Amino acid sequence: MDKADIGMIGMEVMGRSLALNIESRGYTVAVFNRTESKTRNFAEGPAKGKNFIPCYELQNFVKSLKSPRKIMLMVKEGAPVDGFIEKLVPLLDRGDLIIDGGNSFFKDTIRRNSELTEKGIFFIGTGVSGGEEGALKGPAIMPGGQPEAYKLVEKIFSDISAKAQDGEPCVTYIGPNGAGHFVKTTHNGIEYGDMQLIGECVWVLKKTGMNAEEIASTMEQWNGGNDILRSYLIEITADSMKEKKKEGEGYLVDVVADITRMKGTGTWTVQSAMELLVPIPTIAAAVFSREMSQDKDLRLQMAKILKTPEGKKLRESKKKLMDIAHDALYIAKISSYAQGFALLQAASKKYGFDLKLGQIAKIWRGGCIIRAQFLDEITKAYEENPELPNLLASPKFSGFVNENLWKLAKFIDIAHRSGVPVLGMASSYDYILQIACPVMVSAQVAAFQRDYFGAHGYFKIGGEGQPEIVKDPEGKIREFHIEWMVDGRPEKEITR
Ligand code: NBP
């Protein structure tokens, strides 16, 4: 057999599926896995009779590849990635390319890129989204690395990626070194937010007395036609909620344990946001809610101690509530995406990623877990104004928010009255209130407290109706401090 066009290391669900996808587009793929039996099972199973070169030694695997070699790692992030890179480097030539397609931490990708660049080896860290089915049939791909490295795999990636409704491939060059993995991590953070918001909606609808089937049919309506909520996550929520118990009466979802596990990308998103000083409260609320879900014993214990609202029968009709919930969910989602894109914007500046936000929204339209109608609107918003200070500033979204924000407030009120915690919805709502707030009184108070106990100084605004910060004629912000312990409490201007 001829040499392979690309090599895949990692014969678990993602590596296997991607390898099959690549082969199905007319390429020959060499495959390798640390544990031999997985390669053998693959070779004798789904790969049988197809253009694969199964390899059981790394040296043979490398020798089986066309030059410049392209090797994709689909293994567990962390030490396994470094371990394979270390073993591969002595076997490779300058100009060969290693691609890490796993969910790696972007700072590891930046380090690996720089270490391999010194050795003359190209490195791409790429997000691959869509799970097993996406990997097999067409994922969204978010590659970051040297532009010339991307050229080596551009065609393969374009061929295997999902295609949006307009036929455009869901892949684009994202930026240098860790850009692709940063974008994938943020994608997952946004996904956490979406899932949390949908879950809160289902919970409130359940409080109206709707059963799983009725909620599923509501979600089906929300996923129909040109509905603004139409998305993969709404679709699978509807489909999964209809699933009946395998034994006995009722719906399976009602006996699924209320514990959401996680692998870490949501937490990385929140950690990055902390580091970059970008508030992403909805995504953080989703991570915190997963954490709370995991402490089942504590919740069972505390439920016996604390009295929370019982969840009396709701006053609102089902129809009215469905309308409120629909628009509340859409606004909460806009707010959550505004937070996620603000994080991308800040990371782009800090790490020099030069991210094209509209392009990113575009490649998320297909293949990935957050694929949705709504992403088209985000792309258009950034096409109209690439310098948007925040997604919520786009008239595409601000108009709807201004008209319907009361519905999100109402939804939160209904939820709280009936004892449903809505950390995600409330965070989305408060994010909008905060970002549109010319004077944050809580911040005034805290600034003053800091000056009182720690002489940290404070800035000033013009006064009532003049929320702008006071500056000197050169445009420098003026800073003040009160000598709190001195008679008369004199105010002094601080020069630093
Ligand atoms: P896993 O994340 O479960 O990783 C399994 C692979 O890692 C196997 O090939 C395994 O080899 C290898 N591996 C491990 Br574990 N420890 C190793 C070590 N110390 N040295 C060498 N190899 C080691 O597989 P996956 O679910 O297919 O995911 C692959 C990557 O794609 C991950 O980074 C994941 O986060 C990411 N991802 C997954 C999904 C998904 O839906 N599953 C979606 C998107 C991205 P072995 O067979 O010898 O143990």
XYZ file of C-alpha atoms and ligand atoms in Angstrom:
545
model
C 0.000 0.000 0.000
C 1.108 3.588 -0.657
C 2.236 5.696 2.224
C -0.447 7.330 4.357
C -1.602 10.934 3.932
C -1.958 11.403 7.677
C -1.398 9.427 10.870
C -3.809 9.164 13.789
C -2.601 8.308 17.303
C -5.319 7.349 19.792
C -7.839 4.664 19.010
C -10.533 5.679 21.469
C -13.897 6.992 20.347
C -12.662 10.337 18.935
C -9.513 9.066 17.211
C -11.332 6.117 15.638
C -14.206 8.256 14.407
C -11.970 10.979 12.973
C -9.776 8.378 11.260
C -12.875 6.827 9.637
C -14.098 10.270 8.594
C -10.720 11.158 7.001
C -10.496 7.809 5.180
C -14.031 8.194 3.870
C -12.917 11.376 2.031
C -10.351 9.459 -0.009
C -7.261 9.624 2.196
C -5.071 6.820 3.477
C -4.697 6.908 7.247
C -2.048 5.236 9.416
C -3.285 4.445 12.925
C -1.526 3.736 16.212
C -2.541 3.364 19.849
C -0.532 2.853 23.038
C -2.476 -0.318 23.794
C -2.070 -2.552 20.745
C -5.370 -4.375 21.113
C -7.362 -1.209 20.313
C -5.516 -0.788 17.019
C -6.069 -4.465 16.227
C -9.777 -4.296 17.038
C -10.096 -1.237 14.838
C -8.135 -2.831 11.981
C -10.183 -6.017 12.104
C -13.447 -4.174 12.705
C -14.588 -0.881 11.148
C -11.294 -0.358 9.246
C -11.307 -3.734 7.504
C -10.961 -3.475 3.737
C -10.449 0.272 3.863
C -7.422 2.483 3.269
C -5.854 2.220 6.702
C -2.316 1.247 7.712
C -2.534 -0.202 11.227
C 0.791 0.155 13.058
C 1.948 -1.487 16.262
C 5.282 0.316 16.648
C 5.737 4.061 16.616
C 8.762 3.813 14.275
C 6.767 1.910 11.655
C 3.908 4.335 12.085
C 6.177 7.309 11.326
C 7.807 5.477 8.393
C 4.387 4.757 6.905
C 3.625 8.498 6.423
C 4.167 10.688 3.354
C 6.507 13.621 3.827
C 6.027 16.210 5.276
C 4.446 13.928 7.859
C 1.167 14.910 9.454
C 0.410 13.207 12.765
C -2.728 13.847 14.741
C -2.926 13.020 18.446
C -6.381 12.180 19.787
C -5.381 11.121 23.287
C -6.170 12.242 26.794
C -4.892 15.761 27.442
C -1.851 16.448 29.630
C 0.985 13.953 30.140
C -0.092 11.568 27.319
C 0.266 14.423 24.786
C 3.722 15.401 26.085
C 4.712 11.713 26.226
C 3.852 11.135 22.566
C 5.534 14.368 21.453
C 8.717 13.310 23.251
C 8.684 9.899 21.540
C 7.837 11.304 18.110
C 10.360 14.137 17.891
C 13.474 11.942 17.387
C 11.652 10.100 14.596
C 10.557 13.216 12.685
C 12.223 15.564 10.196
C 12.158 19.351 10.104
C 8.938 20.548 8.506
C 6.848 17.619 9.792
C 3.663 18.466 11.648
C 2.158 17.261 14.934
C -1.504 18.115 15.557
C -3.041 17.845 19.007
C -6.774 17.402 18.480
C -7.650 16.688 22.122
C -9.047 19.120 24.662
C -5.698 20.511 25.809
C -5.166 23.513 28.046
C -4.224 26.417 25.778
C -1.145 27.368 27.785
C 0.223 23.830 27.302
C -0.375 24.322 23.577
C 1.528 27.632 23.595
C 4.452 25.893 25.364
C 4.420 22.867 23.035
C 4.250 25.099 19.987
C 7.283 27.066 21.118
C 9.305 23.948 22.094
C 8.574 22.240 18.770
C 9.183 25.388 16.727
C 12.728 25.438 18.167
C 13.184 21.920 16.787
C 11.828 22.897 13.355
C 8.649 20.875 13.790
C 5.260 22.439 13.141
C 2.572 22.174 15.790
C -1.169 22.745 15.615
C -3.421 22.637 18.647
C -6.948 22.205 17.414
C -10.343 22.035 18.984
C -12.566 19.312 17.543
C -16.186 19.596 18.588
C -19.173 17.406 18.000
C -18.451 14.300 20.054
C -18.359 10.862 18.436
C -20.993 11.577 15.804
C -19.384 14.887 14.851
C -15.940 13.330 14.586
C -17.360 10.622 12.330
C -19.650 12.688 10.126
C -18.251 16.207 10.357
C -17.043 18.161 13.375
C -16.399 21.868 13.843
C -12.620 22.275 13.815
C -10.718 25.124 15.486
C -7.033 24.945 14.562
C -4.343 27.206 16.006
C -0.657 27.186 15.065
C 1.694 28.417 12.363
C -0.255 29.543 9.249
C 2.134 27.500 7.051
C 1.397 24.439 9.205
C -2.314 24.988 8.674
C -1.745 25.015 4.901
C -0.469 21.412 5.206
C -3.817 20.187 6.559
C -6.242 22.804 5.300
C -7.698 20.539 2.613
C -8.074 17.491 4.864
C -9.701 19.585 7.612
C -12.000 21.275 5.157
C -12.997 17.917 3.628
C -13.820 16.262 6.965
C -15.468 19.211 8.712
C -19.185 19.760 9.100
C -20.806 22.004 6.527
C -23.128 24.801 7.597
C -26.529 25.186 5.909
C -24.992 27.451 3.261
C -22.406 24.747 2.514
C -19.444 26.528 4.130
C -17.008 24.242 5.952
C -17.022 24.613 9.737
C -13.287 25.155 9.994
C -11.058 28.175 9.694
C -7.544 29.114 10.737
C -8.104 30.531 14.214
C -4.734 32.069 15.065
C -1.247 31.322 16.384
C -0.148 28.721 18.954
C -2.850 28.302 21.661
C -5.625 30.218 19.839
C -7.497 27.113 18.649
C -7.514 25.452 22.037
C -8.540 28.692 23.755
C -11.478 29.038 21.380
C -12.460 25.385 21.901
C -12.310 25.806 25.681
C -14.513 28.897 25.469
C -16.877 27.006 23.166
C -17.229 24.389 25.891
C -17.805 27.094 28.519
C -20.599 28.541 26.376
C -21.951 25.003 25.976
C -22.061 24.663 29.785
C -24.028 27.943 29.903
C -26.515 26.794 27.243
C -27.102 23.479 28.996
C -27.629 25.176 32.362
C -30.125 27.687 30.944
C -32.114 24.997 29.130
C -32.124 22.876 32.301
C -33.474 25.776 34.358
C -36.220 26.329 31.786
C -37.236 22.670 31.915
C -37.352 22.844 35.711
C -39.697 25.852 35.722
C -41.933 24.272 33.056
C -42.072 21.141 35.179
C -43.353 23.292 38.046
C -46.403 24.199 35.959
C -47.349 20.556 36.049
C -46.113 19.703 32.570
C -44.749 16.196 32.223
C -41.611 15.253 30.308
C -43.561 14.599 27.092
C -45.262 18.019 27.216
C -41.973 19.762 27.915
C -40.403 17.824 25.050
C -43.127 18.995 22.691
C -42.610 22.606 23.855
C -38.914 22.229 23.077
C -39.798 20.720 19.694
C -41.791 23.854 18.907
C -38.811 25.973 19.966
C -36.666 23.963 17.588
C -39.012 24.362 14.631
C -38.860 26.528 11.512
C -36.949 29.731 11.982
C -37.376 29.903 15.737
C -34.601 31.958 17.336
C -33.926 29.155 19.807
C -33.483 26.492 17.150
C -30.335 24.585 18.096
C -28.836 21.152 18.529
C -29.057 21.326 22.339
C -32.784 22.185 22.240
C -33.278 19.374 19.717
C -31.586 16.716 21.860
C -33.323 17.970 25.009
C -36.677 17.424 23.313
C -35.693 14.052 21.943
C -34.152 12.715 25.143
C -36.981 13.866 27.412
C -39.469 11.697 25.555
C -37.503 8.567 26.404
C -39.652 6.190 28.451
C -38.350 4.171 31.413
C -36.978 0.840 30.263
C -39.114 -0.877 32.897
C -42.391 0.339 34.361
C -44.317 3.524 33.668
C -43.046 7.063 33.199
C -40.131 8.924 31.716
C -36.486 8.004 32.097
C -35.374 11.600 32.691
C -37.375 11.639 35.939
C -35.179 8.909 37.419
C -31.842 10.141 36.109
C -29.722 11.150 39.118
C -29.335 14.927 39.469
C -25.548 14.856 39.217
C -23.715 16.530 36.316
C -20.107 15.534 36.008
C -17.491 17.508 34.100
C -14.060 17.059 32.624
C -12.589 20.517 33.163
C -13.004 22.755 30.122
C -15.783 24.754 31.832
C -13.543 25.315 34.825
C -10.663 26.380 32.534
C -12.996 28.898 30.887
C -13.844 30.412 34.267
C -10.191 30.375 35.370
C -9.161 32.171 32.177
C -11.904 34.725 32.705
C -10.639 35.354 36.237
C -7.117 35.807 34.927
C -8.228 38.176 32.180
C -10.638 40.101 34.448
C -13.620 39.362 32.213
C -16.926 38.660 33.970
C -18.651 35.531 32.647
C -21.236 34.978 35.403
C -23.586 32.713 33.417
C -20.801 30.298 32.509
C -19.481 30.440 36.085
C -23.027 29.764 37.341
C -23.150 26.688 35.122
C -19.868 25.393 36.540
C -20.954 26.155 40.126
C -24.300 24.446 39.525
C -22.537 21.306 38.304
C -20.393 21.440 41.447
C -23.507 21.791 43.632
C -25.171 18.925 41.776
C -22.287 16.646 42.681
C -22.736 17.105 46.443
C -25.909 15.055 46.605
C -25.407 13.920 50.212
C -25.062 17.486 51.438
C -28.173 18.574 49.526
C -30.224 15.730 50.967
C -29.040 16.709 54.433
C -29.653 20.438 53.976
C -33.104 19.864 52.475
C -34.184 18.646 55.898
C -32.842 21.764 57.620
C -33.696 24.731 55.386
C -37.200 25.759 54.408
C -37.255 26.976 50.787
C -40.384 28.004 48.835
C -42.537 24.950 48.292
C -43.449 25.734 44.746
C -47.134 26.423 45.018
C -49.242 26.041 41.930
C -48.189 28.779 39.536
C -50.622 31.578 38.776
C -49.554 31.954 35.152
C -51.227 29.882 32.461
C -49.074 27.321 30.685
C -49.320 29.272 27.442
C -48.244 32.545 29.031
C -45.425 30.834 30.865
C -44.186 29.155 27.697
C -44.004 32.530 25.966
C -42.161 34.088 28.894
C -39.795 31.113 29.177
C -39.049 31.166 25.430
C -38.022 34.814 25.326
C -36.318 34.656 28.731
C -34.195 31.766 27.495
C -33.267 33.673 24.336
C -32.204 36.793 26.250
C -30.268 34.720 28.793
C -28.533 33.001 25.899
C -27.635 36.305 24.231
C -26.199 37.481 27.535
C -24.197 34.271 27.980
C -22.763 34.466 24.447
C -21.948 38.143 24.989
C -19.884 37.027 27.993
C -18.166 34.240 26.046
C -17.302 36.521 23.143
C -16.042 39.196 25.557
C -13.681 36.546 26.909
C -12.478 35.701 23.401
C -11.950 39.396 22.700
C -9.860 39.857 25.859
C -7.802 36.716 25.218
C -7.195 37.807 21.648
C -5.689 41.052 22.913
C -3.710 39.556 25.802
C -2.233 36.572 23.953
C -1.996 38.132 20.480
C -4.418 35.589 18.976
C -5.956 38.137 16.574
C -9.277 36.289 16.718
C -11.925 37.018 14.114
C -15.065 36.766 16.233
C -17.479 36.687 13.293
C -15.518 33.827 11.694
C -15.575 31.889 14.951
C -19.359 32.218 15.233
C -19.541 31.088 11.604
C -17.654 27.823 12.125
C -19.773 27.039 15.183
C -22.894 26.952 12.983
C -22.404 23.268 12.197
C -20.870 20.152 13.676
C -20.369 21.396 17.215
C -22.547 21.020 20.294
C -23.636 24.673 20.421
C -24.598 24.780 16.737
C -27.588 27.027 16.338
C -29.517 29.323 14.074
C -28.583 32.179 16.345
C -24.853 31.972 15.502
C -25.650 33.372 12.053
C -26.905 36.506 13.775
C -23.654 36.770 15.755
C -21.601 36.477 12.565
C -23.687 39.220 10.938
C -23.350 41.407 14.030
C -19.543 41.233 13.849
C -19.560 41.631 10.055
C -21.556 44.843 10.461
C -19.253 46.100 13.193
C -16.049 44.165 13.972
C -15.298 46.687 16.743
C -18.449 45.993 18.771
C -17.596 46.746 22.414
C -19.872 43.865 23.437
C -22.248 41.587 21.553
C -25.187 43.160 23.408
C -24.325 46.462 21.705
C -25.382 45.059 18.338
C -28.813 46.362 17.253
C -29.520 42.735 16.262
C -29.686 41.895 19.941
C -30.171 45.143 21.872
C -33.585 45.707 20.265
C -34.918 42.347 21.404
C -33.338 42.704 24.836
C -34.776 46.181 25.378
C -38.244 45.036 24.422
C -38.305 41.744 26.305
C -35.946 41.999 29.268
C -38.968 42.131 31.565
C -39.749 38.547 30.577
C -36.407 37.355 31.922
C -37.090 39.259 35.151
C -40.548 37.692 35.316
C -39.161 34.242 34.652
C -36.639 34.607 37.488
C -39.386 35.842 39.797
C -41.655 32.907 38.929
C -38.769 30.480 39.412
C -37.842 31.881 42.803
C -41.454 31.977 43.978
C -41.778 28.320 43.146
C -38.496 27.298 44.710
C -36.488 26.757 41.533
C -32.891 27.985 41.688
C -31.979 29.756 38.447
C -28.362 30.736 38.925
C -27.778 30.824 35.167
C -30.831 32.904 34.253
C -30.253 35.313 37.137
C -26.581 35.700 36.207
C -27.529 36.452 32.600
C -30.049 39.030 33.758
C -27.699 40.710 36.223
C -24.919 40.766 33.634
C -27.189 42.883 31.440
C -28.101 45.143 34.366
C -24.449 45.591 35.310
C -23.073 46.181 31.837
C -25.728 48.804 31.169
C -25.224 50.549 34.481
C -23.597 54.020 34.361
C -23.027 54.104 38.120
C -22.619 50.875 40.105
C -23.521 51.940 43.623
C -22.139 48.692 45.080
C -18.764 49.575 43.549
C -18.929 53.108 44.974
C -19.524 51.653 48.423
C -16.741 49.084 48.111
C -14.276 51.681 46.797
C -15.021 53.861 49.803
C -14.761 50.905 52.215
C -11.337 50.040 50.740
C -10.152 53.588 51.283
C -11.496 53.526 54.862
C -9.844 50.315 56.004
C -6.823 50.191 53.743
C -6.128 53.730 52.438
C -6.454 52.329 48.914
C -7.709 55.599 47.421
C -10.722 56.202 45.197
C -11.608 57.938 41.947
C -14.500 60.363 41.556
C -17.331 60.958 39.121
C -18.733 64.338 38.189
C -21.826 63.902 40.357
C -25.541 63.435 39.840
C -26.181 62.987 36.112
C -22.446 63.132 35.397
C -21.236 59.539 35.645
C -17.906 60.156 33.879
C -14.653 59.742 35.816
C -12.998 62.994 36.855
C -9.692 63.579 35.050
C -7.066 66.332 35.093
C -6.550 68.586 32.039
C -3.982 66.079 30.653
C -6.606 63.348 30.763
C -5.089 61.495 33.756
C -7.590 60.057 36.237
C -7.531 61.962 39.524
C -7.265 59.845 42.680
C -8.239 60.782 46.228
C -7.981 59.541 49.802
C -9.655 60.640 53.026
C -7.632 60.719 56.220
C -10.409 58.952 58.123
C -8.748 59.072 61.550
C -7.805 62.758 61.361
C -10.123 65.430 62.739
C -12.296 66.904 60.007
C -11.455 63.903 57.759
C -9.593 65.926 55.113
C -9.713 64.705 51.520
C -6.351 64.668 49.748
C -5.480 64.131 46.137
C -3.027 61.277 45.619
C -0.236 61.553 43.090
C 1.407 58.262 42.179
P -9.824 9.599 25.919
O -9.790 11.028 26.317
O -10.551 8.628 26.757
O -8.299 9.123 25.757
C -8.027 7.808 25.377
C -6.750 7.736 24.588
O -5.663 8.302 25.340
C -6.388 6.291 24.302
O -5.769 6.241 23.055
C -5.394 6.004 25.421
O -4.512 4.960 25.139
C -4.648 7.308 25.459
N -3.879 7.457 26.697
C -4.254 7.582 27.978
Br -5.973 7.549 28.564
N -3.239 7.695 28.836
C -2.151 7.622 28.060
C -0.791 7.687 28.343
N -0.350 7.890 29.575
N 0.080 7.578 27.329
C -0.362 7.393 26.068
N -1.659 7.335 25.717
C -2.542 7.450 26.706
O -10.328 9.438 24.401
P -11.430 10.234 23.583
O -12.705 10.339 24.326
O -11.419 9.627 22.235
O -10.844 11.734 23.481
C -9.615 12.024 22.864
C -9.335 13.506 23.062
O -10.394 14.255 22.419
C -9.342 13.959 24.521
O -8.416 14.990 24.704
C -10.735 14.492 24.733
O -10.806 15.452 25.760
C -11.017 15.116 23.379
N -12.445 15.195 23.027
C -13.305 14.207 23.364
C -14.638 14.306 23.004
C -15.617 13.198 23.349
O -16.815 13.412 23.113
N -15.156 12.060 23.841
C -15.092 15.417 22.288
C -14.180 16.410 21.918
C -12.848 16.293 22.301
P -4.830 3.483 25.692
O -5.866 2.940 24.805
O -3.516 2.800 25.585
O -5.290 3.627 27.119
